[in-house]
mmCIF file of C-alpha atoms in Angstrom:
data_model
loop_
_atom_site.group_PDB
_atom_site.id
_atom_site.type_symbol
_atom_site.label_atom_id
_atom_site.label_comp_id
_atom_site.label_asym_id
_atom_site.label_seq_id
_atom_site.Cartn_x
_atom_site.Cartn_y
_atom_site.Cartn_z
ATOM 1 C CA MET A 196 96.256 103.985 83.501
ATOM 2 C CA ILE A 197 93.229 101.713 83.523
ATOM 3 C CA LEU A 198 91.081 101.348 86.625
ATOM 4 C CA ILE A 199 89.417 97.998 87.043
ATOM 5 C CA ILE A 200 86.749 97.453 89.659
ATOM 6 C CA LEU A 201 85.447 93.972 90.419
ATOM 7 C CA GLN A 202 82.393 94.910 92.437
ATOM 8 C CA ARG A 203 81.280 91.360 93.084
ATOM 9 C CA PHE A 204 84.444 90.580 95.034
ATOM 10 C CA GLY A 205 85.217 94.004 96.407
ATOM 11 C CA PHE A 206 88.641 94.265 94.732
ATOM 12 C CA LEU A 207 90.072 97.537 93.444
ATOM 13 C CA PHE A 208 92.889 96.814 90.960
ATOM 14 C CA ARG A 209 95.126 99.107 88.923
ATOM 15 C CA GLN A 210 97.406 98.078 86.094
ATOM 16 C CA ARG A 211 99.301 100.076 83.508
ATOM 17 C CA GLY A 212 98.354 99.271 79.912
ATOM 18 C CA GLY A 213 96.118 96.247 80.374
ATOM 19 C CA PHE A 214 93.814 94.064 82.443
ATOM 20 C CA PHE A 215 94.576 91.929 85.411
ATOM 21 C CA MET A 216 94.065 88.189 85.158
ATOM 22 C CA VAL A 217 91.893 87.276 88.135
ATOM 23 C CA ILE A 218 92.987 83.931 89.569
ATOM 24 C CA SER A 219 90.967 81.590 91.741
ATOM 25 C CA LYS A 220 92.492 78.846 93.905
ATOM 26 C CA ASN A 221 89.858 76.124 94.205
ATOM 27 C CA THR A 222 89.703 73.379 96.795
ATOM 28 C CA TYR A 223 86.777 71.335 98.087
ATOM 29 C CA GLY A 224 83.908 73.714 98.833
ATOM 30 C CA VAL A 225 86.187 76.737 99.150
ATOM 31 C CA SER A 226 87.636 79.051 96.496
ATOM 32 C CA TYR A 227 90.028 81.950 97.028
ATOM 33 C CA VAL A 228 89.768 84.782 94.508
ATOM 34 C CA MET A 229 93.285 86.132 94.785
ATOM 35 C CA HIS A 230 94.694 89.638 94.544
ATOM 36 C CA PRO A 231 97.189 89.737 91.626
ATOM 37 C CA LYS A 232 99.930 90.942 93.978
ATOM 38 C CA VAL A 233 100.017 87.647 95.850
ATOM 39 C CA ILE A 234 99.749 85.041 93.090
ATOM 40 C CA ASN A 235 101.618 84.114 89.938
ATOM 41 C CA PRO A 236 99.384 84.140 86.789
ATOM 42 C CA GLU A 237 101.398 81.194 85.454
ATOM 43 C CA LEU A 238 99.589 79.016 88.002
ATOM 44 C CA ILE A 239 96.385 79.025 85.942
ATOM 45 C CA ASN A 240 95.414 75.456 84.949
ATOM 46 C CA GLN A 241 97.987 74.059 87.406
ATOM 47 C CA LEU A 242 97.242 71.793 90.373
ATOM 48 C CA GLY A 243 98.517 72.296 93.917
ATOM 49 C CA GLY A 244 98.588 70.826 97.404
ATOM 50 C CA SER A 245 100.840 67.887 96.527
ATOM 51 C CA SER A 246 104.267 67.209 97.993
ATOM 52 C CA LEU A 247 105.322 66.756 94.360
ATOM 53 C CA ASN A 248 105.050 70.549 94.030
ATOM 54 C CA ARG A 249 108.026 70.938 96.349
ATOM 55 C CA LYS A 250 111.124 70.902 94.182
ATOM 56 C CA LYS A 251 114.352 70.651 96.158
ATOM 57 C CA THR A 252 117.844 69.726 95.097
ATOM 58 C CA ALA A 253 119.431 66.719 96.765
ATOM 59 C CA SER A 254 122.108 68.873 98.391
ATOM 60 C CA ARG A 255 119.570 71.320 99.793
ATOM 61 C CA GLN A 256 117.423 68.470 101.084
ATOM 62 C CA LYS A 257 120.461 66.965 102.833
ATOM 63 C CA ILE A 258 121.190 70.290 104.502
ATOM 64 C CA GLU A 259 117.579 70.642 105.662
ATOM 65 C CA ASP A 260 117.510 67.067 106.985
ATOM 66 C CA THR A 261 120.661 67.807 109.012
ATOM 67 C CA GLU A 262 119.146 71.025 110.319
ATOM 68 C CA ASN A 263 115.958 69.188 111.331
ATOM 69 C CA ILE A 264 117.956 66.590 113.269
ATOM 70 C CA GLU A 265 119.894 69.303 115.072
ATOM 71 C CA GLU A 266 116.696 71.217 115.857
ATOM 72 C CA GLU A 267 114.991 68.101 117.225
ATOM 73 C CA THR A 268 118.030 67.325 119.410
ATOM 74 C CA GLN A 269 118.102 70.864 120.760
ATOM 75 C CA ALA A 270 114.357 70.832 121.329
ATOM 76 C CA GLU A 271 114.548 67.666 123.403
ATOM 77 C CA ALA A 272 117.215 69.245 125.584
ATOM 78 C CA THR A 273 114.999 72.221 126.420
ATOM 79 C CA THR A 274 111.499 72.691 127.694
ATOM 80 C CA PRO A 275 109.178 71.141 125.087
ATOM 81 C CA LYS A 276 106.973 73.445 123.081
ATOM 82 C CA LEU A 277 103.429 72.142 122.852
ATOM 83 C CA ARG A 278 101.956 71.685 119.394
ATOM 84 C CA SER A 279 98.400 72.117 118.193
ATOM 85 C CA MET A 280 96.494 72.178 114.925
ATOM 86 C CA SER A 281 96.069 75.556 113.309
ATOM 87 C CA ALA A 282 93.027 76.257 111.150
ATOM 88 C CA ARG A 283 95.302 75.932 108.123
ATOM 89 C CA THR A 284 96.492 72.491 109.265
ATOM 90 C CA ARG A 285 92.939 71.284 109.853
ATOM 91 C CA SER A 286 91.998 72.493 106.371
ATOM 92 C CA LYS A 287 94.998 70.682 104.876
ATOM 93 C CA ILE A 288 94.060 67.427 106.631
ATOM 94 C CA ARG A 289 90.446 67.712 105.482
ATOM 95 C CA ASN A 290 91.466 68.274 101.863
ATOM 96 C CA LYS A 291 93.992 65.424 101.886
ATOM 97 C CA LEU A 292 91.345 63.056 103.224
ATOM 98 C CA LEU A 293 88.804 64.163 100.634
ATOM 99 C CA SER A 294 91.310 63.605 97.814
ATOM 100 C CA PHE A 295 92.115 60.206 99.355
ATOM 101 C CA ALA A 296 88.437 59.269 99.648
ATOM 102 C CA ARG A 297 87.517 60.360 96.120
ATOM 103 C CA ILE A 298 89.871 57.816 94.515
ATOM 104 C CA ASN A 299 89.516 55.038 97.109
ATOM 105 C CA LYS A 300 86.063 53.583 97.648
ATOM 106 C CA ASN A 301 86.869 51.342 100.596
ATOM 107 C CA LEU A 302 88.242 53.252 103.558
ATOM 108 C CA THR A 303 88.253 52.469 107.260
ATOM 109 C CA PHE A 304 88.300 54.689 110.324
ATOM 110 C CA VAL A 305 90.476 53.269 113.099
ATOM 111 C CA THR A 306 90.651 54.555 116.677
ATOM 112 C CA LEU A 307 93.649 53.449 118.748
ATOM 113 C CA THR A 308 93.477 54.063 122.505
ATOM 114 C CA PHE A 309 95.836 53.173 125.342
ATOM 115 C CA VAL A 310 95.213 50.816 128.249
ATOM 116 C CA ASN A 311 96.860 53.134 130.763
ATOM 117 C CA GLN A 312 98.141 56.676 131.169
ATOM 118 C CA VAL A 313 100.823 57.450 128.571
ATOM 119 C CA ALA A 314 103.127 60.374 127.783
ATOM 120 C CA ASP A 315 102.609 61.947 124.370
ATOM 121 C CA ARG A 316 106.094 61.155 123.076
ATOM 122 C CA THR A 317 105.868 57.532 124.184
ATOM 123 C CA ALA A 318 102.472 57.247 122.498
ATOM 124 C CA ILE A 319 103.978 58.418 119.204
ATOM 125 C CA LYS A 320 106.698 55.760 119.439
ATOM 126 C CA VAL A 321 104.048 53.082 119.990
ATOM 127 C CA LEU A 322 102.031 54.322 117.023
ATOM 128 C CA ARG A 323 105.058 54.398 114.716
ATOM 129 C CA THR A 324 106.012 50.856 115.709
ATOM 130 C CA PHE A 325 102.472 49.709 115.005
ATOM 131 C CA LEU A 326 102.366 51.438 111.590
ATOM 132 C CA ASP A 327 105.792 50.127 110.582
ATOM 133 C CA ASN A 328 104.592 46.596 111.223
ATOM 134 C CA ALA A 329 101.338 47.228 109.347
ATOM 135 C CA LYS A 330 103.267 48.512 106.310
ATOM 136 C CA LYS A 331 105.236 45.258 106.213
ATOM 137 C CA ARG A 332 102.167 43.045 106.480
ATOM 138 C CA LEU A 333 99.473 44.911 104.512
ATOM 139 C CA THR A 334 99.716 45.347 100.744
ATOM 140 C CA ASP A 335 99.444 48.942 99.490
ATOM 141 C CA PHE A 336 98.764 50.226 102.994
ATOM 142 C CA GLU A 337 98.145 53.987 103.141
ATOM 143 C CA TYR A 338 97.051 56.059 106.105
ATOM 144 C CA LEU A 339 96.553 59.449 107.680
ATOM 145 C CA TRP A 340 96.483 59.846 111.447
ATOM 146 C CA VAL A 341 95.703 62.621 113.909
ATOM 147 C CA ALA A 342 96.186 62.827 117.665
ATOM 148 C CA GLU A 343 93.334 63.679 120.022
ATOM 149 C CA ARG A 344 92.712 64.009 123.772
ATOM 150 C CA GLN A 345 90.281 61.714 125.585
ATOM 151 C CA THR A 346 88.300 64.455 127.276
ATOM 152 C CA LYS A 347 85.507 62.075 128.337
ATOM 153 C CA ASN A 348 87.792 59.477 129.902
ATOM 154 C CA GLU A 349 87.450 60.008 133.665
ATOM 155 C CA VAL A 350 90.085 57.386 134.524
ATOM 156 C CA PHE A 351 92.857 58.650 132.229
ATOM 157 C CA LYS A 352 91.871 62.301 131.866
ATOM 158 C CA ASP A 353 93.174 63.926 128.648
ATOM 159 C CA ASN A 354 95.086 60.789 127.665
ATOM 160 C CA ILE A 355 96.232 60.886 124.041
ATOM 161 C CA HIS A 356 94.695 58.580 121.452
ATOM 162 C CA PHE A 357 94.820 58.372 117.656
ATOM 163 C CA HIS A 358 92.361 58.411 114.784
ATOM 164 C CA LEU A 359 93.449 56.867 111.489
ATOM 165 C CA VAL A 360 91.863 56.793 108.056
ATOM 166 C CA THR A 361 93.247 53.853 106.069
ATOM 167 C CA ASN A 362 92.569 51.999 102.844
ATOM 168 C CA ARG A 363 92.839 48.476 104.266
ATOM 169 C CA PHE A 364 90.507 46.002 105.903
ATOM 170 C CA TRP A 365 91.567 45.101 109.459
ATOM 171 C CA LYS A 366 91.171 41.646 110.970
ATOM 172 C CA ILE A 367 90.253 42.547 114.528
ATOM 173 C CA ASP A 368 91.322 39.224 116.043
ATOM 174 C CA LYS A 369 94.817 39.753 114.604
ATOM 175 C CA TRP A 370 95.460 43.491 114.971
ATOM 176 C CA TRP A 371 93.734 44.178 118.273
ATOM 177 C CA PRO A 372 96.092 41.837 120.232
ATOM 178 C CA TYR A 373 99.072 43.251 118.329
ATOM 179 C CA TRP A 374 98.139 46.819 119.306
ATOM 180 C CA LEU A 375 97.991 45.737 122.954
ATOM 181 C CA ASP A 376 101.296 43.839 122.647
ATOM 182 C CA THR A 377 102.968 46.891 121.098
ATOM 183 C CA GLN A 378 101.888 48.997 124.064
ATOM 184 C CA LYS A 379 103.244 46.369 126.433
ATOM 185 C CA LYS A 380 106.698 46.544 124.785
ATOM 186 C CA PHE A 381 106.829 50.190 125.844
ATOM 187 C CA GLY A 382 105.716 49.446 129.392
ATOM 188 C CA ILE A 383 102.061 50.419 128.920
ATOM 189 C CA VAL A 384 99.954 47.728 130.573
ATOM 190 C CA PRO A 385 96.481 47.650 132.175
ATOM 191 C CA ARG A 386 96.223 48.025 135.944
ATOM 192 C CA ASP A 387 94.688 44.551 135.835
ATOM 193 C CA GLU A 388 97.093 42.428 133.754
ATOM 194 C CA ASN A 389 94.280 40.131 132.593
ATOM 195 C CA PHE A 390 92.157 43.005 131.305
ATOM 196 C CA LYS A 391 92.051 43.414 127.492
ATOM 197 C CA PRO A 392 89.790 46.355 126.583
ATOM 198 C CA GLY A 393 87.978 45.769 123.317
ATOM 199 C CA SER A 394 87.599 49.524 122.788
ATOM 200 C CA ALA A 395 91.389 49.945 122.448
ATOM 201 C CA PHE A 396 91.171 48.988 118.768
ATOM 202 C CA ASN A 397 87.997 50.208 117.087
ATOM 203 C CA VAL A 398 87.303 50.001 113.340
ATOM 204 C CA ARG A 399 84.473 51.490 111.287
ATOM 205 C CA LYS A 400 83.846 51.534 107.561
ATOM 206 C CA ILE A 401 83.712 54.979 105.942
ATOM 207 C CA GLU A 402 80.964 55.654 103.407
ATOM 208 C CA THR A 403 82.864 57.599 100.724
ATOM 209 C CA ALA A 404 80.031 57.773 98.162
ATOM 210 C CA ASN A 405 78.017 60.272 100.228
ATOM 211 C CA ILE A 406 80.227 63.366 100.049
ATOM 212 C CA LYS A 407 78.071 65.421 102.426
ATOM 213 C CA LYS A 408 78.090 62.709 105.086
ATOM 214 C CA LEU A 409 81.801 62.154 104.543
ATOM 215 C CA THR A 410 82.734 65.818 105.110
ATOM 216 C CA THR A 411 80.601 65.911 108.267
ATOM 217 C CA TYR A 412 82.235 62.721 109.519
ATOM 218 C CA LEU A 413 85.753 63.971 108.880
ATOM 219 C CA THR A 414 85.040 67.302 110.530
ATOM 220 C CA LYS A 415 83.565 65.644 113.607
ATOM 221 C CA TYR A 416 86.194 62.986 114.198
ATOM 222 C CA VAL A 417 89.380 64.189 112.518
ATOM 223 C CA THR A 418 89.636 67.949 112.050
ATOM 224 C CA LYS A 419 87.807 69.255 115.143
ATOM 225 C CA ASN A 420 90.952 68.972 117.249
ATOM 226 C CA THR A 421 92.095 72.033 119.232
ATOM 227 C CA SER A 422 94.158 70.259 121.927
ATOM 228 C CA GLU A 423 97.886 70.729 122.585
ATOM 229 C CA PHE A 424 100.439 67.912 122.503
ATOM 230 C CA ASP A 425 104.061 67.305 123.353
ATOM 231 C CA CYS A 426 104.492 65.481 120.042
ATOM 232 C CA GLN A 427 103.612 65.546 116.378
ATOM 233 C CA VAL A 428 99.862 66.060 115.919
ATOM 234 C CA TRP A 429 99.306 64.374 112.538
ATOM 235 C CA ASN A 430 101.007 62.645 109.644
ATOM 236 C CA CYS A 431 100.229 60.655 106.515
ATOM 237 C CA SER A 432 101.857 58.104 104.226
ATOM 238 C CA LYS A 433 103.896 59.259 101.244
ATOM 239 C CA LYS A 434 101.272 58.431 98.618
ATOM 240 C CA ILE A 435 98.640 60.510 100.398
ATOM 241 C CA SER A 436 101.067 63.419 100.753
ATOM 242 C CA ARG A 437 101.478 63.352 96.963
ATOM 243 C CA LEU A 438 97.771 63.737 96.254
ATOM 244 C CA TYR A 439 96.659 67.070 94.807
ATOM 245 C CA THR A 440 94.005 69.020 96.686
ATOM 246 C CA CYS A 441 93.412 72.187 94.636
ATOM 247 C CA PHE A 442 93.725 73.743 91.188
ATOM 248 C CA TYR A 443 93.963 77.260 89.785
ATOM 249 C CA THR A 444 91.632 78.873 87.244
ATOM 250 C CA GLY A 445 90.502 82.252 86.060
ATOM 251 C CA ILE A 446 87.172 83.655 87.201
ATOM 252 C CA SER A 447 85.314 80.936 85.244
ATOM 253 C CA PHE A 448 85.178 78.543 88.218
ATOM 254 C CA ILE A 449 83.398 81.064 90.447
ATOM 255 C CA ASN A 450 81.110 82.021 87.558
ATOM 256 C CA GLY A 451 80.010 78.380 87.372
ATOM 257 C CA ILE A 452 79.277 78.297 91.097
ATOM 258 C CA GLU A 453 77.326 81.561 90.842
ATOM 259 C CA ARG A 454 75.185 80.188 88.005
ATOM 260 C CA LEU A 455 74.242 77.222 90.186
ATOM 261 C CA ASN A 456 73.408 79.629 92.981
ATOM 262 C CA GLU A 457 71.248 81.842 90.744
ATOM 263 C CA THR A 458 69.296 78.838 89.427
ATOM 264 C CA LYS A 459 68.916 77.427 92.969
ATOM 265 C CA GLN A 460 70.907 74.280 92.115
ATOM 266 C CA LEU A 461 73.770 74.943 94.519
ATOM 267 C CA GLY A 462 72.103 73.031 97.339
ATOM 268 C CA GLY A 463 72.895 75.652 99.945
ATOM 269 C CA GLU A 464 74.263 79.115 100.565
ATOM 270 C CA LEU A 465 77.134 80.793 98.711
ATOM 271 C CA LYS A 466 79.138 82.922 101.150
ATOM 272 C CA ILE A 467 81.719 85.504 100.056
ATOM 273 C CA ILE A 468 84.068 86.524 102.859
ATOM 274 C CA PRO A 469 86.339 89.511 102.090
ATOM 275 C CA LYS A 470 89.977 89.278 103.220
ATOM 276 C CA GLU A 471 92.953 91.595 102.753
ATOM 277 C CA PHE A 472 94.434 89.940 99.663
ATOM 278 C CA CYS A 473 91.669 87.590 98.593
ATOM 279 C CA ASN A 474 87.984 86.890 98.894
ATOM 280 C CA VAL A 475 86.957 83.509 100.225
ATOM 281 C CA CYS A 476 83.980 81.877 98.527
ATOM 282 C CA VAL A 477 82.399 79.078 100.572
ATOM 283 C CA PHE A 478 79.694 76.777 99.211
ATOM 284 C CA PRO A 479 78.277 73.313 99.961
ATOM 285 C CA LEU A 480 79.850 70.095 98.738
ATOM 286 C CA ASN A 481 77.305 67.775 97.163
ATOM 287 C CA ARG A 482 76.836 65.541 94.116
ATOM 288 C CA ILE A 483 76.582 68.549 91.816
ATOM 289 C CA THR A 484 79.419 70.716 93.078
ATOM 290 C CA THR A 485 81.876 67.817 93.466
ATOM 291 C CA ASN A 486 81.834 67.451 89.678
ATOM 292 C CA PHE A 487 83.825 70.703 89.574
ATOM 293 C CA TYR A 488 86.780 68.801 91.078
ATOM 294 C CA ASN A 489 87.023 65.922 88.586
ATOM 295 C CA LYS A 490 90.268 67.439 87.326
ATOM 296 C CA ILE A 491 91.880 66.772 90.722
ATOM 297 C CA ASP A 492 90.551 63.202 90.781
ATOM 298 C CA ASP A 493 91.875 62.407 87.293
ATOM 299 C CA GLU A 494 95.379 63.608 88.135
ATOM 300 C CA ASN A 495 95.370 61.861 91.519
ATOM 301 C CA ARG A 496 94.473 58.540 89.895
ATOM 302 C CA ILE A 497 97.524 58.924 87.668
ATOM 303 C CA VAL A 498 99.743 59.771 90.659
ATOM 304 C CA TRP A 499 98.347 56.822 92.631
ATOM 305 C CA LYS A 500 98.897 54.392 89.747
ATOM 306 C CA GLU A 501 102.456 55.615 89.151
ATOM 307 C CA GLN A 502 103.310 55.103 92.820
ATOM 308 C CA ASN A 503 101.899 51.556 92.683
ATOM 309 C CA GLU A 504 103.983 50.781 89.592
ATOM 310 C CA LYS A 505 107.146 52.112 91.263
ATOM 311 C CA HIS A 506 106.455 49.948 94.323
ATOM 312 C CA ASP A 507 105.800 46.847 92.208
ATOM 313 C CA GLY A 508 108.999 47.469 90.257
ATOM 314 C CA LYS A 509 111.209 47.322 93.341
#
């Protein structure tokens, strides 16, 4: 029996006849040094976080789709259960957006608000109608959206609105009236029928080159949400769901981060947070540390190109 103690990470491991392979799951600015009991060593050098990782047979998928339909029908017939974003969901959204931003230089941040009070489920129907039309009219249109409450709106207190990150340029004079017209089709009209609020469709350009500013921006406007909703709280297009957000290594990744820390090149503090089955290593994202994630970028560019080729081939 060999006793192995990794003092740096506070793990106490035992294995008969050999050494444990320490595995680190690495995503943007956060690495998880995993206990061998909870991770498969075959994951080393693999990427994760993509919907492509989910392998399901067609028959099983059909069964699950049927079950989902039945569950949704039953849910609508009972008292609705409010949904909110867990910390894990917020982390997933952040990582998807970072993967999206790192291979797309021109992104826009769109805020869609309503001209009157609206129920959550009706708001989702309006949004889906709007996105379906955008997909038909905009080439290679990809998006991720999240729901948020308008806590500062005194007229329509806690009214739902949506934030979107997209890869397309929006012609305001075309899409702003369409957003208002889509609301009108669902009976959502201003109290003054001649009033057309310009703030209902707001677009900003996202600066993707500055990774520090980008992460701050995404945290402030997209992943800070703790509200509850009677509807889905976020979603993204298929191509974004297929982007990878993490990869698995041995202890070498953390060693590289520690060397930067020791030579004062990390650009901030390295925090090691002990958990039951892993230790969480948190460090700043900047121009130096983002180079550690080039492997994710390279694979995501391949995935993105393949999806474009499939679309063009249809």
